[in-house]
Amino acid sequence: MTAQIEPDKLGDSDNIVYSLKEVATLEGHSDRVWAVAWNPVQRVIASCSADKTVRMWSYNRSGGREDNGEDGSSKAVEFLPATEITTGHRKTVRSIAWSPSGKNLATASFDSSVSVWERLEGDEEEGESLGEWECVSTLEGHDSECKSVAYSNDGGLIASCSRDKSVWIWEE
């Protein structure tokens, strides 16, 4: 799939055309996927799903951005399944957010809670595995399903919002 974004139609006078091309499809969840988030430090992308899990993939660039295969498809980016977190949430995991350090991951669920995950110490395997993750905190209090979660830029605060019409700020 290819998409083109034409800034000149958005008011950009340079008439530059950007072209985007699908380079991978990441599969593995058993139900709908709700959100994705790039790790800000590592070459990792995480996704969350109605199957109550978080999946992570590591990726590598095998060449330049123009390193295309014979069929014209990009061979420059390779994604490898890295790990899965069985979150223990009772309902859909709706949103995920990486801490600015990339060491923690927050999950927001339709079960009205937010969980904070941390990779277990000493689990620094080589290759594609990202090891085991531990829930280090569960934030409860919303009256209805949590829709989103976000870290502050310094990583010291977490914001969650809910169908209960509130935004809660949590301090780590």
PDB file of C-alpha atoms in Angstrom:
ATOM      1  CA  MET A   1       0.000   0.000   0.000  1.00  0.00           C
ATOM      2  CA  THR A   2       1.316   3.452  -0.884  1.00  0.00           C
ATOM      3  CA  ALA A   3       0.045   6.804   0.350  1.00  0.00           C
ATOM      4  CA  GLN A   4       1.039  10.238  -0.809  1.00  0.00           C
ATOM      5  CA  ILE A   5       0.872  13.374   1.265  1.00  0.00           C
ATOM      6  CA  GLU A   6       0.857  16.557  -0.742  1.00  0.00           C
ATOM      7  CA  PRO A   7       1.748  19.528   1.481  1.00  0.00           C
ATOM      8  CA  ASP A   8       0.852  22.041  -1.263  1.00  0.00           C
ATOM      9  CA  LYS A   9      -2.815  21.149  -0.737  1.00  0.00           C
ATOM     10  CA  LEU A  10      -2.329  21.956   2.940  1.00  0.00           C
ATOM     11  CA  GLY A  11      -0.937  25.406   2.249  1.00  0.00           C
ATOM     12  CA  ASP A  12       2.744  24.512   1.709  1.00  0.00           C
ATOM     13  CA  SER A  13       4.044  26.528  -1.223  1.00  0.00           C
ATOM     14  CA  ASP A  14       7.056  24.277  -1.923  1.00  0.00           C
ATOM     15  CA  ASN A  15       4.866  21.688  -3.732  1.00  0.00           C
ATOM     16  CA  ILE A  16       6.796  18.816  -2.173  1.00  0.00           C
ATOM     17  CA  VAL A  17       5.203  15.380  -2.454  1.00  0.00           C
ATOM     18  CA  TYR A  18       6.027  12.872   0.291  1.00  0.00           C
ATOM     19  CA  SER A  19       5.489   9.225  -0.463  1.00  0.00           C
ATOM     20  CA  LEU A  20       4.795   6.622   2.217  1.00  0.00           C
ATOM     21  CA  LYS A  21       4.982   2.907   1.535  1.00  0.00           C
ATOM     22  CA  GLU A  22       3.874   0.001   3.711  1.00  0.00           C
ATOM     23  CA  VAL A  23       6.955  -2.010   4.689  1.00  0.00           C
ATOM     24  CA  ALA A  24       5.542  -4.513   7.188  1.00  0.00           C
ATOM     25  CA  THR A  25       2.383  -5.977   8.673  1.00  0.00           C
ATOM     26  CA  LEU A  26       2.691  -7.045  12.296  1.00  0.00           C
ATOM     27  CA  GLU A  27       0.400  -9.881  13.287  1.00  0.00           C
ATOM     28  CA  GLY A  28      -0.110 -12.007  16.356  1.00  0.00           C
ATOM     29  CA  HIS A  29      -2.981 -10.540  18.368  1.00  0.00           C
ATOM     30  CA  SER A  30      -6.130 -12.684  18.519  1.00  0.00           C
ATOM     31  CA  ASP A  31      -8.527  -9.709  18.660  1.00  0.00           C
ATOM     32  CA  ARG A  32      -8.646  -6.093  17.450  1.00  0.00           C
ATOM     33  CA  VAL A  33      -5.561  -3.940  17.988  1.00  0.00           C
ATOM     34  CA  TRP A  34      -6.270  -0.586  19.638  1.00  0.00           C
ATOM     35  CA  ALA A  35      -2.979   1.284  19.804  1.00  0.00           C
ATOM     36  CA  VAL A  36       0.734   1.225  18.986  1.00  0.00           C
ATOM     37  CA  ALA A  37       3.682   3.106  20.494  1.00  0.00           C
ATOM     38  CA  TRP A  38       7.331   3.388  19.454  1.00  0.00           C
ATOM     39  CA  ASN A  39       9.878   3.031  22.236  1.00  0.00           C
ATOM     40  CA  PRO A  40      11.715   6.391  22.435  1.00  0.00           C
ATOM     41  CA  VAL A  41      15.119   4.784  23.099  1.00  0.00           C
ATOM     42  CA  GLN A  42      15.174   1.272  21.637  1.00  0.00           C
ATOM     43  CA  ARG A  43      14.196  -0.049  18.223  1.00  0.00           C
ATOM     44  CA  VAL A  44      10.933  -1.482  19.532  1.00  0.00           C
ATOM     45  CA  ILE A  45       7.253  -0.984  18.775  1.00  0.00           C
ATOM     46  CA  ALA A  46       4.510  -2.173  21.130  1.00  0.00           C
ATOM     47  CA  SER A  47       0.831  -2.790  20.424  1.00  0.00           C
ATOM     48  CA  CYS A  48      -2.161  -3.424  22.682  1.00  0.00           C
ATOM     49  CA  SER A  49      -5.324  -5.324  21.983  1.00  0.00           C
ATOM     50  CA  ALA A  50      -8.785  -6.459  22.991  1.00  0.00           C
ATOM     51  CA  ASP A  51      -7.094  -9.832  23.627  1.00  0.00           C
ATOM     52  CA  LYS A  52      -5.737  -8.196  26.850  1.00  0.00           C
ATOM     53  CA  THR A  53      -2.098  -8.470  25.778  1.00  0.00           C
ATOM     54  CA  VAL A  54       0.747  -6.207  24.742  1.00  0.00           C
ATOM     55  CA  ARG A  55       3.001  -7.446  21.952  1.00  0.00           C
ATOM     56  CA  MET A  56       6.423  -6.048  21.148  1.00  0.00           C
ATOM     57  CA  TRP A  57       8.504  -6.252  18.003  1.00  0.00           C
ATOM     58  CA  SER A  58      12.121  -5.258  17.570  1.00  0.00           C
ATOM     59  CA  TYR A  59      13.246  -3.899  14.241  1.00  0.00           C
ATOM     60  CA  ASN A  60      16.421  -3.330  12.279  1.00  0.00           C
ATOM     61  CA  ARG A  61      17.253  -1.453   9.151  1.00  0.00           C
ATOM     62  CA  SER A  62      19.223  -3.770   6.876  1.00  0.00           C
ATOM     63  CA  GLY A  63      20.298  -1.014   4.515  1.00  0.00           C
ATOM     64  CA  GLY A  64      19.361   2.430   3.351  1.00  0.00           C
ATOM     65  CA  ARG A  65      15.783   3.550   2.987  1.00  0.00           C
ATOM     66  CA  GLU A  66      15.999   2.919  -0.752  1.00  0.00           C
ATOM     67  CA  ASP A  67      17.168  -0.705  -0.364  1.00  0.00           C
ATOM     68  CA  ASN A  68      14.313  -2.312  -2.306  1.00  0.00           C
ATOM     69  CA  GLY A  69      13.810  -5.917  -3.309  1.00  0.00           C
ATOM     70  CA  GLU A  70      13.209  -7.178  -6.837  1.00  0.00           C
ATOM     71  CA  ASP A  71       9.443  -6.715  -6.506  1.00  0.00           C
ATOM     72  CA  GLY A  72       9.920  -3.089  -5.427  1.00  0.00           C
ATOM     73  CA  SER A  73       9.099  -3.821  -1.796  1.00  0.00           C
ATOM     74  CA  SER A  74      11.279  -2.406   0.923  1.00  0.00           C
ATOM     75  CA  LYS A  75      13.841  -4.789   2.386  1.00  0.00           C
ATOM     76  CA  ALA A  76      15.303  -2.051   4.552  1.00  0.00           C
ATOM     77  CA  VAL A  77      13.242  -2.713   7.692  1.00  0.00           C
ATOM     78  CA  GLU A  78      12.856  -6.110   9.344  1.00  0.00           C
ATOM     79  CA  PHE A  79      10.538  -6.654  12.326  1.00  0.00           C
ATOM     80  CA  LEU A  80      10.959  -9.608  14.680  1.00  0.00           C
ATOM     81  CA  PRO A  81       8.513 -10.706  17.397  1.00  0.00           C
ATOM     82  CA  ALA A  82      10.220  -9.850  20.687  1.00  0.00           C
ATOM     83  CA  THR A  83       7.848 -10.598  23.559  1.00  0.00           C
ATOM     84  CA  GLU A  84       4.261 -10.657  24.732  1.00  0.00           C
ATOM     85  CA  ILE A  85       2.938  -9.332  28.034  1.00  0.00           C
ATOM     86  CA  THR A  86      -0.119 -11.149  29.324  1.00  0.00           C
ATOM     87  CA  THR A  87      -1.298  -8.135  31.278  1.00  0.00           C
ATOM     88  CA  GLY A  88      -3.787  -9.599  33.699  1.00  0.00           C
ATOM     89  CA  HIS A  89      -6.223  -6.830  32.795  1.00  0.00           C
ATOM     90  CA  ARG A  90      -9.773  -8.165  32.969  1.00  0.00           C
ATOM     91  CA  LYS A  91     -10.848  -6.340  29.792  1.00  0.00           C
ATOM     92  CA  THR A  92      -9.415  -4.801  26.605  1.00  0.00           C
ATOM     93  CA  VAL A  93      -6.073  -3.002  26.794  1.00  0.00           C
ATOM     94  CA  ARG A  94      -7.028   0.263  25.050  1.00  0.00           C
ATOM     95  CA  SER A  95      -3.882   2.389  25.226  1.00  0.00           C
ATOM     96  CA  ILE A  96      -0.148   2.109  25.887  1.00  0.00           C
ATOM     97  CA  ALA A  97       2.606   4.650  26.516  1.00  0.00           C
ATOM     98  CA  TRP A  98       6.372   4.353  26.945  1.00  0.00           C
ATOM     99  CA  SER A  99       8.133   6.360  29.624  1.00  0.00           C
ATOM    100  CA  PRO A 100      10.656   8.843  28.149  1.00  0.00           C
ATOM    101  CA  SER A 101      13.492   6.554  29.324  1.00  0.00           C
ATOM    102  CA  GLY A 102      11.950   3.659  27.375  1.00  0.00           C
ATOM    103  CA  LYS A 103      12.288   1.433  30.442  1.00  0.00           C
ATOM    104  CA  ASN A 104       8.646   1.399  31.537  1.00  0.00           C
ATOM    105  CA  LEU A 105       5.400   0.855  29.691  1.00  0.00           C
ATOM    106  CA  ALA A 106       1.970   1.950  30.944  1.00  0.00           C
ATOM    107  CA  THR A 107      -1.230   0.181  29.875  1.00  0.00           C
ATOM    108  CA  ALA A 108      -4.773   1.587  30.156  1.00  0.00           C
ATOM    109  CA  SER A 109      -7.661  -0.863  30.165  1.00  0.00           C
ATOM    110  CA  PHE A 110     -11.422  -0.970  29.829  1.00  0.00           C
ATOM    111  CA  ASP A 111     -11.325  -2.594  33.301  1.00  0.00           C
ATOM    112  CA  SER A 112     -10.858   0.989  34.661  1.00  0.00           C
ATOM    113  CA  SER A 113      -7.216   0.507  35.658  1.00  0.00           C
ATOM    114  CA  VAL A 114      -3.759   1.544  34.502  1.00  0.00           C
ATOM    115  CA  SER A 115      -0.757  -0.741  34.976  1.00  0.00           C
ATOM    116  CA  VAL A 116       2.919   0.180  34.838  1.00  0.00           C
ATOM    117  CA  TRP A 117       5.320  -2.457  33.507  1.00  0.00           C
ATOM    118  CA  GLU A 118       9.069  -2.772  33.889  1.00  0.00           C
ATOM    119  CA  ARG A 119      11.478  -5.175  32.240  1.00  0.00           C
ATOM    120  CA  LEU A 120      12.945  -7.576  34.800  1.00  0.00           C
ATOM    121  CA  GLU A 121      16.540  -6.818  35.840  1.00  0.00           C
ATOM    122  CA  GLY A 122      19.174  -9.073  34.340  1.00  0.00           C
ATOM    123  CA  ASP A 123      16.908 -10.008  31.461  1.00  0.00           C
ATOM    124  CA  GLU A 124      19.158  -8.490  28.816  1.00  0.00           C
ATOM    125  CA  GLU A 125      19.117 -11.313  26.285  1.00  0.00           C
ATOM    126  CA  GLU A 126      20.746 -10.786  22.923  1.00  0.00           C
ATOM    127  CA  GLY A 127      18.726 -11.089  19.752  1.00  0.00           C
ATOM    128  CA  GLU A 128      15.080 -10.313  19.317  1.00  0.00           C
ATOM    129  CA  SER A 129      13.804 -11.272  22.777  1.00  0.00           C
ATOM    130  CA  LEU A 130      12.867  -8.456  25.145  1.00  0.00           C
ATOM    131  CA  GLY A 131      12.478 -10.858  28.035  1.00  0.00           C
ATOM    132  CA  GLU A 132       9.975 -10.835  30.832  1.00  0.00           C
ATOM    133  CA  TRP A 133       8.060  -7.802  32.102  1.00  0.00           C
ATOM    134  CA  GLU A 134       6.724  -7.264  35.608  1.00  0.00           C
ATOM    135  CA  CYS A 135       3.754  -5.156  36.705  1.00  0.00           C
ATOM    136  CA  VAL A 136       5.274  -2.727  39.214  1.00  0.00           C
ATOM    137  CA  SER A 137       2.139  -0.681  39.880  1.00  0.00           C
ATOM    138  CA  THR A 138      -1.611  -0.822  39.284  1.00  0.00           C
ATOM    139  CA  LEU A 139      -3.439   2.506  39.372  1.00  0.00           C
ATOM    140  CA  GLU A 140      -7.104   2.190  40.229  1.00  0.00           C
ATOM    141  CA  GLY A 141      -9.849   4.715  40.860  1.00  0.00           C
ATOM    142  CA  HIS A 142     -11.600   5.576  37.601  1.00  0.00           C
ATOM    143  CA  ASP A 143     -15.333   4.824  37.643  1.00  0.00           C
ATOM    144  CA  SER A 144     -15.380   3.626  34.041  1.00  0.00           C
ATOM    145  CA  GLU A 145     -13.122   2.270  31.307  1.00  0.00           C
ATOM    146  CA  CYS A 146      -9.754   3.974  30.783  1.00  0.00           C
ATOM    147  CA  LYS A 147      -9.362   5.243  27.236  1.00  0.00           C
ATOM    148  CA  SER A 148      -5.807   6.581  27.175  1.00  0.00           C
ATOM    149  CA  VAL A 149      -2.580   6.895  29.137  1.00  0.00           C
ATOM    150  CA  ALA A 150       0.444   9.195  28.695  1.00  0.00           C
ATOM    151  CA  TYR A 151       3.735   9.984  30.425  1.00  0.00           C
ATOM    152  CA  SER A 152       4.932  13.538  31.113  1.00  0.00           C
ATOM    153  CA  ASN A 153       8.095  14.565  29.289  1.00  0.00           C
ATOM    154  CA  ASP A 154      10.212  14.017  32.424  1.00  0.00           C
ATOM    155  CA  GLY A 155       8.607  10.626  33.151  1.00  0.00           C
ATOM    156  CA  GLY A 156       7.559  11.577  36.672  1.00  0.00           C
ATOM    157  CA  LEU A 157       3.835  11.873  35.969  1.00  0.00           C
ATOM    158  CA  ILE A 158       1.305   9.646  34.249  1.00  0.00           C
ATOM    159  CA  ALA A 159      -2.039  10.930  32.957  1.00  0.00           C
ATOM    160  CA  SER A 160      -5.036   8.673  32.410  1.00  0.00           C
ATOM    161  CA  CYS A 161      -8.432   9.556  31.031  1.00  0.00           C
ATOM    162  CA  SER A 162     -11.647   7.654  31.316  1.00  0.00           C
ATOM    163  CA  ARG A 163     -15.170   7.383  30.051  1.00  0.00           C
ATOM    164  CA  ASP A 164     -16.103   8.745  33.524  1.00  0.00           C
ATOM    165  CA  LYS A 165     -15.268  12.211  32.067  1.00  0.00           C
ATOM    166  CA  SER A 166     -12.110  12.683  34.139  1.00  0.00           C
ATOM    167  CA  VAL A 167      -8.361  12.968  33.660  1.00  0.00           C
ATOM    168  CA  TRP A 168      -6.284  11.741  36.566  1.00  0.00           C
ATOM    169  CA  ILE A 169      -2.642  12.625  37.119  1.00  0.00           C
ATOM    170  CA  TRP A 170      -0.489  10.066  38.920  1.00  0.00           C
ATOM    171  CA  GLU A 171       2.979  10.648  40.323  1.00  0.00           C
ATOM    172  CA  GLU A 172       5.617   7.921  40.110  1.00  0.00           C
TER     173      GLU A 172
END
